[in-house]
Amino acid sequence: MKKQHVSHAVIRRLPRYYRRLTNMRDAGIERVSSTKLAESLGLTASQIRQDLSCFGEFGQQGYGYNVEALRAEIATILGVDRGYNAIIMGAGRLGQALMYNFNFAAHGFNLLAAFEGDTEMVGTEITGIPVYHHSKLEEFAAEHPIHMAVLTVPQPVAVETADRLVALGVKGIWNFTHVKLVINDPTVQVEKIHFGDSLLALSYMMSEE
Amino acid sequence: MKKQHVSHAVIRRLPRYYRRLTNMRDAGIERVSSTKLAESLGLTASQIRQDLSCFGEFGQQGYGYNVEALRAEIATILGVDRGYNAIIMGAGRLGQALMYNFNFAAHGFNLLAAFEGDTEMVGTEITGIPVYHHSKLEEFAAEHPIHMAVLTVPQPVAVETADRLVALGVKGIWNFTHVKLVINDPTVQVEKIHFGDSLLALSYMMSEE
């Protein structure tokens, strides 16, 4: 179903569509026009139709979208239904904050384990997820396929940790460190989360008044 | 200098321009063509020229942009030079992770203090920032103007905390909770950080292979 060359901008908008449609579904809304959906996202209806046209035909002319059906289609496009396994490398403050507050399952990821250095966390469970010493990573990976790893290790070990993950066949790294990773394997995707971009957008909005 | 009606999409791209130009400056690059800048961001040169045209004239035809000058202009547009004061409401795992790892000053914010509930953190300093009991918020605000607050409190107190901040005249809330804040004061800006959007973009890229 997917076409080639879906732009970066479209890839960034899809999660927003998914999030909005999930909220609509949870609010009991069954049908939405592209105009209404666009308005709620600060986009134009033609933008949304154009974005979705990258992936096939959705909705009926003059009839709008079935919220649940469109949501399910976008879930499939985003890979939410693939059952990816995930681990967390680094159960420090940020790693723990994600374990306590972020719903991996709702985004299609099964969080299997966390790995830490020589800290008191090792051997415990956090929110039901076991924390192992990082030296056990390869042993663990031999028994459980790992598709994605959250990188919340300290800066100095970010690169060597990423290299270990790539060697184990991990296909996605969610990078929360400040280190820019250079991965030579083109099948490995790295997503860096930029808190700063969000704060600067807020700063802009505060300065606009 | 600012025009009205700068689109949401432009506001989201400006921080990326700023980040890229900062990297270029730090790498000693003095001049960049709009084509090169666009390529490095996965955009088109005309997109960048169009975005910047919202704010005035930049660069010289056929000569490109002066990296430092454009960076400084975008810094001004983003409000990085306004000297905003910030506080953190909630010095739990996530609040602490931000205090240890996020460079507020590099984004133009002076982090003055953190506020916490009844925990052992109160009365200590984290990375040199004092942690006060949240009951001291109003007293603190009477002595220090607070422009922005990071909201990393537990979910159940998110709304009441936001209400207190708005009553104190805070003009920006960086919301890390899952709670959707409804603020009636139109001069208050709320920016919610969506970790999930980032993870879903990664999921998409992993599924594209």
Short mmCIF file of C-alpha atoms in Angstrom, two decimals:
data_model
loop_
_atom_site.label_atom_id
_atom_site.label_comp_id
_atom_site.label_asym_id
_atom_site.label_seq_id
_atom_site.Cartn_x
_atom_site.Cartn_y
_atom_site.Cartn_z
CA MET A 1 0.00 0.00 0.00
CA LYS A 2 2.85 2.39 0.75
CA LYS A 3 4.29 4.58 -1.92
CA GLN A 4 7.92 5.55 -2.11
CA HIS A 5 9.26 8.93 -1.06
CA VAL A 6 6.78 9.89 1.61
CA SER A 7 8.16 13.21 2.81
CA HIS A 8 9.55 13.88 6.25
CA ALA A 9 6.76 16.42 6.79
CA VAL A 10 4.05 13.81 6.12
CA ILE A 11 5.75 11.33 8.46
CA ARG A 12 5.67 14.00 11.18
CA ARG A 13 1.98 14.74 10.62
CA LEU A 14 0.78 11.12 10.66
CA PRO A 15 1.27 10.70 14.43
CA ARG A 16 -0.72 13.89 14.99
CA TYR A 17 -3.59 12.54 12.86
CA TYR A 18 -3.42 9.29 14.80
CA ARG A 19 -3.47 11.08 18.15
CA ARG A 20 -6.40 13.29 17.15
CA LEU A 21 -8.41 10.39 15.75
CA THR A 22 -7.73 8.39 18.94
CA ASN A 23 -9.08 11.29 21.02
CA MET A 24 -12.14 11.52 18.76
CA ARG A 25 -12.78 7.80 18.99
CA ASP A 26 -12.42 7.92 22.78
CA ALA A 27 -14.94 10.79 22.81
CA GLY A 28 -17.42 8.61 20.91
CA ILE A 29 -17.15 10.47 17.59
CA GLU A 30 -17.84 8.10 14.69
CA ARG A 31 -17.47 10.28 11.61
CA VAL A 32 -15.49 13.42 10.81
CA SER A 33 -15.17 15.56 7.69
CA SER A 34 -11.69 16.37 6.43
CA THR A 35 -12.54 20.03 7.11
CA LYS A 36 -13.31 19.37 10.79
CA LEU A 37 -10.29 17.13 11.21
CA ALA A 38 -8.10 19.77 9.55
CA GLU A 39 -9.47 22.58 11.71
CA SER A 40 -8.77 20.67 14.90
CA LEU A 41 -5.15 20.27 13.79
CA GLY A 42 -4.54 23.75 12.40
CA LEU A 43 -4.18 22.35 8.86
CA THR A 44 -6.23 22.60 5.68
CA ALA A 45 -8.57 19.87 4.44
CA SER A 46 -6.65 19.63 1.17
CA GLN A 47 -3.41 19.12 3.09
CA ILE A 48 -4.91 16.17 4.94
CA ARG A 49 -6.37 14.65 1.77
CA GLN A 50 -3.03 15.09 0.02
CA ASP A 51 -1.09 13.51 2.92
CA LEU A 52 -3.41 10.51 3.08
CA SER A 53 -3.34 10.08 -0.70
CA CYS A 54 0.28 8.92 -0.29
CA PHE A 55 -1.12 5.71 1.17
CA GLY A 56 -4.29 4.97 -0.78
CA GLU A 57 -7.90 6.08 -0.80
CA PHE A 58 -9.66 7.02 2.39
CA GLY A 59 -13.08 8.40 3.13
CA GLN A 60 -15.98 8.96 0.79
CA GLN A 61 -16.58 12.13 -1.18
CA GLY A 62 -18.97 14.34 0.76
CA TYR A 63 -19.29 11.80 3.52
CA GLY A 64 -16.12 12.31 5.54
CA TYR A 65 -14.01 9.74 7.31
CA ASN A 66 -15.08 6.91 9.56
CA VAL A 67 -12.99 7.81 12.62
CA GLU A 68 -12.25 4.27 13.77
CA ALA A 69 -11.53 2.97 10.25
CA LEU A 70 -9.16 5.84 9.42
CA ARG A 71 -7.50 5.49 12.81
CA ALA A 72 -6.96 1.77 12.18
CA GLU A 73 -5.52 2.46 8.71
CA ILE A 74 -3.09 5.02 10.08
CA ALA A 75 -2.15 2.62 12.88
CA THR A 76 -1.19 0.08 10.22
CA ILE A 77 0.77 2.69 8.24
CA LEU A 78 2.62 3.70 11.43
CA GLY A 79 3.40 0.08 12.27
CA VAL A 80 1.53 0.23 15.59
CA ASP A 81 0.21 -3.30 14.97
CA ARG A 82 3.57 -4.93 14.30
CA GLY A 83 4.21 -6.05 17.86
CA TYR A 84 7.67 -4.56 18.14
CA ASN A 85 9.67 -5.49 21.22
CA ALA A 86 11.48 -2.71 23.04
CA ILE A 87 14.08 -2.33 25.77
CA ILE A 88 15.38 0.66 27.70
CA MET A 89 19.12 1.19 27.88
CA GLY A 90 19.71 3.27 30.99
CA ALA A 91 17.24 3.23 33.89
CA GLY A 92 18.37 6.54 35.38
CA ARG A 93 16.03 9.48 36.01
CA LEU A 94 14.85 9.80 32.43
CA GLY A 95 14.64 6.06 31.75
CA GLN A 96 12.61 5.61 34.92
CA ALA A 97 10.40 8.60 34.10
CA LEU A 98 9.55 6.93 30.79
CA MET A 99 8.86 3.60 32.48
CA TYR A 100 6.51 5.22 34.99
CA ASN A 101 4.77 7.71 32.70
CA PHE A 102 4.97 6.67 29.07
CA ASN A 103 2.55 4.11 27.71
CA PHE A 104 4.69 2.05 25.33
CA ALA A 105 1.89 -0.46 24.71
CA ALA A 106 -0.47 2.27 23.50
CA HIS A 107 2.12 3.09 20.84
CA GLY A 108 2.50 -0.53 19.77
CA PHE A 109 5.68 -1.45 21.64
CA ASN A 110 6.10 -4.28 24.16
CA LEU A 111 8.58 -3.09 26.76
CA LEU A 112 10.51 -6.22 27.78
CA ALA A 113 13.32 -5.04 30.01
CA ALA A 114 15.62 -2.24 31.08
CA PHE A 115 19.41 -2.39 31.36
CA GLU A 116 21.49 -0.40 33.80
CA GLY A 117 25.08 0.02 34.98
CA ASP A 118 26.31 -0.76 38.47
CA THR A 119 23.40 0.67 40.41
CA GLU A 120 20.96 -0.56 43.01
CA MET A 121 18.29 -0.78 40.29
CA VAL A 122 19.81 -3.95 38.86
CA GLY A 123 17.84 -7.01 39.92
CA THR A 124 14.72 -5.02 40.75
CA GLU A 125 11.58 -4.38 38.74
CA ILE A 126 10.25 -0.95 37.77
CA THR A 127 6.54 -0.91 36.95
CA GLY A 128 6.79 -4.67 36.50
CA ILE A 129 9.68 -4.43 34.02
CA PRO A 130 12.88 -6.26 35.05
CA VAL A 131 16.10 -4.26 35.27
CA TYR A 132 19.21 -6.21 34.29
CA HIS A 133 22.89 -5.33 34.35
CA HIS A 134 23.89 -4.06 30.92
CA SER A 135 26.45 -6.86 30.60
CA LYS A 136 23.47 -9.22 30.20
CA LEU A 137 22.21 -7.46 27.06
CA GLU A 138 23.64 -9.91 24.52
CA GLU A 139 22.43 -12.91 26.53
CA PHE A 140 18.95 -11.41 26.74
CA ALA A 141 18.88 -10.57 23.03
CA ALA A 142 19.76 -14.16 22.15
CA GLU A 143 16.49 -15.25 23.75
CA HIS A 144 14.23 -12.30 22.87
CA PRO A 145 14.10 -10.49 19.56
CA ILE A 146 14.61 -6.77 20.22
CA HIS A 147 13.30 -4.40 17.58
CA MET A 148 13.71 -1.04 19.29
CA ALA A 149 15.82 0.39 22.09
CA VAL A 150 15.29 3.57 24.06
CA LEU A 151 18.67 5.21 24.61
CA THR A 152 18.74 6.95 27.99
CA VAL A 153 22.30 6.08 29.00
CA PRO A 154 24.82 8.69 30.15
CA GLN A 155 26.41 10.64 27.31
CA PRO A 156 29.90 9.02 27.49
CA VAL A 157 28.55 5.53 26.74
CA ALA A 158 25.91 6.49 24.17
CA VAL A 159 27.95 5.59 21.09
CA GLU A 160 29.26 2.25 22.37
CA THR A 161 25.76 1.31 23.56
CA ALA A 162 24.27 2.16 20.16
CA ASP A 163 26.97 0.06 18.47
CA ARG A 164 26.09 -2.93 20.66
CA LEU A 165 22.41 -2.52 19.82
CA VAL A 166 23.08 -2.36 16.08
CA ALA A 167 25.30 -5.45 16.31
CA LEU A 168 22.35 -7.25 17.92
CA GLY A 169 20.09 -6.39 15.00
CA VAL A 170 18.02 -3.67 16.67
CA LYS A 171 16.22 -1.73 13.92
CA GLY A 172 15.19 1.40 15.77
CA ILE A 173 16.89 3.60 18.36
CA TRP A 174 14.90 6.25 20.22
CA ASN A 175 17.70 8.56 21.20
CA PHE A 176 17.19 10.75 24.27
CA THR A 177 20.88 11.58 24.68
CA HIS A 178 22.49 14.72 23.26
CA VAL A 179 24.86 12.57 21.21
CA LYS A 180 24.33 12.54 17.46
CA LEU A 181 24.60 8.89 16.45
CA VAL A 182 26.22 7.94 13.16
CA ILE A 183 24.98 4.47 12.24
CA ASN A 184 26.40 2.93 9.10
CA ASP A 185 23.67 0.32 8.72
CA PRO A 186 20.96 1.97 6.57
CA THR A 187 18.30 -0.42 7.88
CA VAL A 188 18.64 1.07 11.39
CA GLN A 189 16.44 4.08 12.10
CA VAL A 190 17.35 6.65 14.72
CA GLU A 191 14.83 9.10 16.12
CA LYS A 192 16.23 11.82 18.31
CA ILE A 193 13.77 13.63 20.51
CA HIS A 194 14.41 17.36 20.59
CA PHE A 195 13.01 18.88 23.78
CA GLY A 196 14.64 22.15 22.73
CA ASP A 197 12.53 22.51 19.59
CA SER A 198 9.41 22.28 21.71
CA LEU A 199 10.68 24.87 24.20
CA LEU A 200 11.70 27.26 21.41
CA ALA A 201 8.25 27.01 19.84
CA LEU A 202 6.83 27.98 23.25
CA SER A 203 9.31 30.83 23.50
CA TYR A 204 8.19 32.07 20.07
CA MET A 205 4.53 31.95 21.06
CA MET A 206 5.27 33.80 24.32
CA SER A 207 7.19 36.48 22.39
CA GLU A 208 4.49 36.99 19.78
CA GLU A 209 2.21 38.96 22.11
CA MET B 1 9.28 42.90 12.30
CA LYS B 2 6.82 40.06 12.76
CA LYS B 3 3.90 39.61 10.46
CA GLN B 4 0.56 38.32 11.60
CA HIS B 5 -0.61 34.80 10.98
CA VAL B 6 2.64 32.90 10.93
CA SER B 7 1.50 29.32 10.48
CA HIS B 8 1.92 26.57 13.01
CA ALA B 9 4.10 24.72 10.50
CA VAL B 10 6.52 27.66 10.22
CA ILE B 11 6.71 27.99 14.01
CA ARG B 12 7.65 24.30 14.19
CA ARG B 13 10.37 24.68 11.54
CA LEU B 14 12.06 27.74 13.06
CA PRO B 15 13.60 25.83 15.99
CA ARG B 16 15.00 23.31 13.51
CA TYR B 17 16.61 26.12 11.49
CA TYR B 18 18.01 27.57 14.69
CA ARG B 19 19.42 24.22 15.81
CA ARG B 20 21.00 23.54 12.42
CA LEU B 21 22.52 27.02 12.18
CA THR B 22 23.90 26.66 15.72
CA ASN B 23 25.56 23.38 14.71
CA MET B 24 26.99 25.03 11.60
CA ARG B 25 28.32 27.97 13.57
CA ASP B 26 29.88 25.62 16.12
CA ALA B 27 31.52 23.77 13.22
CA GLY B 28 33.04 27.04 12.02
CA ILE B 29 30.82 27.41 8.93
CA GLU B 30 30.38 31.10 8.07
CA ARG B 31 28.14 31.06 5.02
CA VAL B 32 25.50 28.67 3.68
CA SER B 33 23.30 28.69 0.59
CA SER B 34 19.59 28.21 1.05
CA THR B 35 19.98 25.02 -1.05
CA LYS B 36 22.60 23.55 1.33
CA LEU B 37 20.65 24.57 4.41
CA ALA B 38 17.50 23.06 2.91
CA GLU B 39 19.24 19.80 2.00
CA SER B 40 20.57 19.38 5.52
CA LEU B 41 17.02 19.71 6.84
CA GLY B 42 15.20 17.62 4.25
CA LEU B 43 13.37 20.70 2.93
CA THR B 44 13.47 22.70 -0.29
CA ALA B 45 15.31 26.00 -0.68
CA SER B 46 12.09 27.75 -1.69
CA GLN B 47 10.40 26.46 1.47
CA ILE B 48 13.11 28.03 3.60
CA ARG B 49 13.03 31.32 1.70
CA GLN B 50 9.25 31.40 2.01
CA ASP B 51 9.34 30.64 5.75
CA LEU B 52 11.90 33.35 6.43
CA SER B 53 10.04 35.86 4.27
CA CYS B 54 7.38 35.91 7.02
CA PHE B 55 9.86 37.88 9.11
CA GLY B 56 11.71 40.14 6.69
CA GLU B 57 14.54 39.89 4.21
CA PHE B 58 17.46 37.60 4.85
CA GLY B 59 20.50 36.67 2.79
CA GLN B 60 21.68 38.07 -0.49
CA GLN B 61 20.64 36.74 -3.86
CA GLY B 62 23.29 34.31 -5.12
CA TYR B 63 25.37 34.79 -2.01
CA GLY B 64 23.61 32.72 0.58
CA TYR B 65 23.16 33.39 4.27
CA ASN B 66 25.70 34.53 6.82
CA VAL B 67 25.31 31.68 9.34
CA GLU B 68 25.87 33.72 12.49
CA ALA B 69 23.73 36.64 11.33
CA LEU B 70 20.80 34.42 10.33
CA ARG B 71 21.15 32.45 13.56
CA ALA B 72 21.01 35.69 15.56
CA GLU B 73 17.94 36.89 13.64
CA ILE B 74 16.12 33.63 14.25
CA ALA B 75 17.14 33.77 17.92
CA THR B 76 15.44 37.15 18.14
CA ILE B 77 12.34 35.88 16.35
CA LEU B 78 12.18 32.92 18.74
CA GLY B 79 12.58 35.17 21.77
CA VAL B 80 15.80 33.47 22.89
CA ASP B 81 17.24 36.87 23.86
CA ARG B 82 14.32 37.97 26.05
CA GLY B 83 15.76 36.70 29.32
CA TYR B 84 12.69 34.76 30.37
CA ASN B 85 12.71 33.37 33.90
CA ALA B 86 11.60 29.78 34.38
CA ILE B 87 10.70 27.46 37.22
CA ILE B 88 10.04 23.74 37.41
CA MET B 89 6.85 22.56 39.10
CA GLY B 90 7.55 18.99 40.21
CA ALA B 91 11.09 17.79 40.85
CA GLY B 92 10.31 14.11 40.48
CA ARG B 93 12.08 11.80 38.03
CA LEU B 94 11.23 13.80 34.94
CA GLY B 95 11.74 17.22 36.54
CA GLN B 96 15.13 16.12 37.83
CA ALA B 97 16.06 14.58 34.48
CA LEU B 98 15.42 17.96 32.86
CA MET B 99 17.43 19.77 35.55
CA TYR B 100 20.39 17.45 35.04
CA ASN B 101 20.29 17.07 31.28
CA PHE B 102 18.50 19.96 29.64
CA ASN B 103 20.30 23.22 28.99
CA PHE B 104 17.67 25.86 29.72
CA ALA B 105 20.18 28.72 29.36
CA ALA B 106 21.09 27.63 25.82
CA HIS B 107 17.42 28.06 24.94
CA GLY B 108 17.21 31.50 26.50
CA PHE B 109 15.60 30.60 29.84
CA ASN B 110 17.00 31.34 33.31
CA LEU B 111 15.96 28.45 35.55
CA LEU B 112 15.42 30.02 38.97
CA ALA B 113 13.93 27.30 41.17
CA ALA B 114 12.03 24.06 41.40
CA PHE B 115 8.99 23.34 43.54
CA GLU B 116 8.09 19.98 45.02
CA GLY B 117 5.56 18.35 47.32
CA ASP B 118 6.40 16.71 50.64
CA THR B 119 9.59 14.95 49.61
CA GLU B 120 13.17 14.89 50.80
CA MET B 121 14.10 17.08 47.82
CA VAL B 122 12.66 20.19 49.49
CA GLY B 123 15.39 22.36 50.95
CA THR B 124 18.12 20.85 48.77
CA GLU B 125 19.66 22.06 45.53
CA ILE B 126 19.71 20.11 42.28
CA THR B 127 22.42 21.20 39.87
CA GLY B 128 22.64 24.41 41.85
CA ILE B 129 18.91 25.14 41.58
CA PRO B 130 17.05 25.44 44.90
CA VAL B 131 14.07 23.15 45.50
CA TYR B 132 11.27 24.73 47.55
CA HIS B 133 8.04 23.36 48.92
CA HIS B 134 5.26 24.15 46.47
CA SER B 135 3.41 26.11 49.16
CA LYS B 136 6.17 28.74 48.77
CA LEU B 137 5.34 29.37 45.11
CA GLU B 138 3.29 32.56 45.59
CA GLU B 139 5.85 34.00 48.02
CA PHE B 140 8.66 33.28 45.54
CA ALA B 141 6.72 34.78 42.62
CA ALA B 142 6.16 37.99 44.58
CA GLU B 143 9.92 38.52 44.57
CA HIS B 144 10.87 37.07 41.18
CA PRO B 145 9.00 37.55 37.93
CA ILE B 146 8.24 34.12 36.47
CA HIS B 147 7.60 33.97 32.74
CA MET B 148 7.54 30.24 32.11
CA ALA B 149 6.90 27.12 34.16
CA VAL B 150 7.77 23.52 33.33
CA LEU B 151 4.90 21.31 34.43
CA THR B 152 6.23 17.96 35.64
CA VAL B 153 3.87 17.45 38.58
CA PRO B 154 1.84 14.27 39.08
CA GLN B 155 -1.27 14.08 36.92
CA PRO B 156 -3.85 14.65 39.73
CA VAL B 157 -2.47 18.11 40.58
CA ALA B 158 -1.70 19.27 37.04
CA VAL B 159 -4.80 21.43 36.60
CA GLU B 160 -4.68 23.12 40.00
CA THR B 161 -0.96 23.80 39.56
CA ALA B 162 -1.54 25.34 36.13
CA ASP B 163 -4.31 27.52 37.60
CA ARG B 164 -1.94 28.79 40.29
CA LEU B 165 0.69 29.60 37.67
CA VAL B 166 -1.78 31.50 35.50
CA ALA B 167 -2.99 33.46 38.55
CA LEU B 168 0.64 34.48 39.15
CA GLY B 169 0.94 35.86 35.63
CA VAL B 170 3.04 33.09 34.11
CA LYS B 171 2.85 33.46 30.31
CA GLY B 172 4.10 30.07 29.17
CA ILE B 173 3.57 26.51 30.43
CA TRP B 174 5.72 23.69 29.11
CA ASN B 175 3.41 20.79 29.83
CA PHE B 176 5.02 17.35 30.28
CA THR B 177 1.94 15.82 31.90
CA HIS B 178 -0.68 13.84 30.00
CA VAL B 179 -3.33 16.31 31.09
CA LYS B 180 -4.78 18.60 28.44
CA LEU B 181 -4.87 22.04 30.03
CA VAL B 182 -7.71 24.41 29.27
CA ILE B 183 -6.52 27.94 30.06
CA ASN B 184 -9.02 30.74 29.61
CA ASP B 185 -6.43 33.52 29.51
CA PRO B 186 -5.50 33.92 25.81
CA THR B 187 -2.16 35.51 26.70
CA VAL B 188 -0.96 32.26 28.28
CA GLN B 189 0.72 29.84 25.89
CA VAL B 190 0.81 26.10 26.56
CA GLU B 191 3.21 23.79 24.79
CA LYS B 192 2.64 20.10 25.33
CA ILE B 193 5.51 17.81 24.49
CA HIS B 194 4.37 14.68 22.72
CA PHE B 195 6.87 11.87 23.19
CA GLY B 196 4.41 9.57 21.44
CA ASP B 197 4.56 11.47 18.15
CA SER B 198 8.30 10.98 18.09
CA LEU B 199 8.01 7.26 18.84
CA LEU B 200 5.33 6.78 16.18
CA ALA B 201 7.53 8.49 13.57
CA LEU B 202 10.26 6.00 14.51
CA SER B 203 7.78 3.14 14.27
CA TYR B 204 6.81 4.33 10.78
CA MET B 205 10.42 4.49 9.64
CA MET B 206 11.10 1.01 11.06
CA SER B 207 8.06 -0.35 9.23
CA GLU B 208 8.94 1.19 5.89
CA GLU B 209 11.68 -1.34 5.09
#
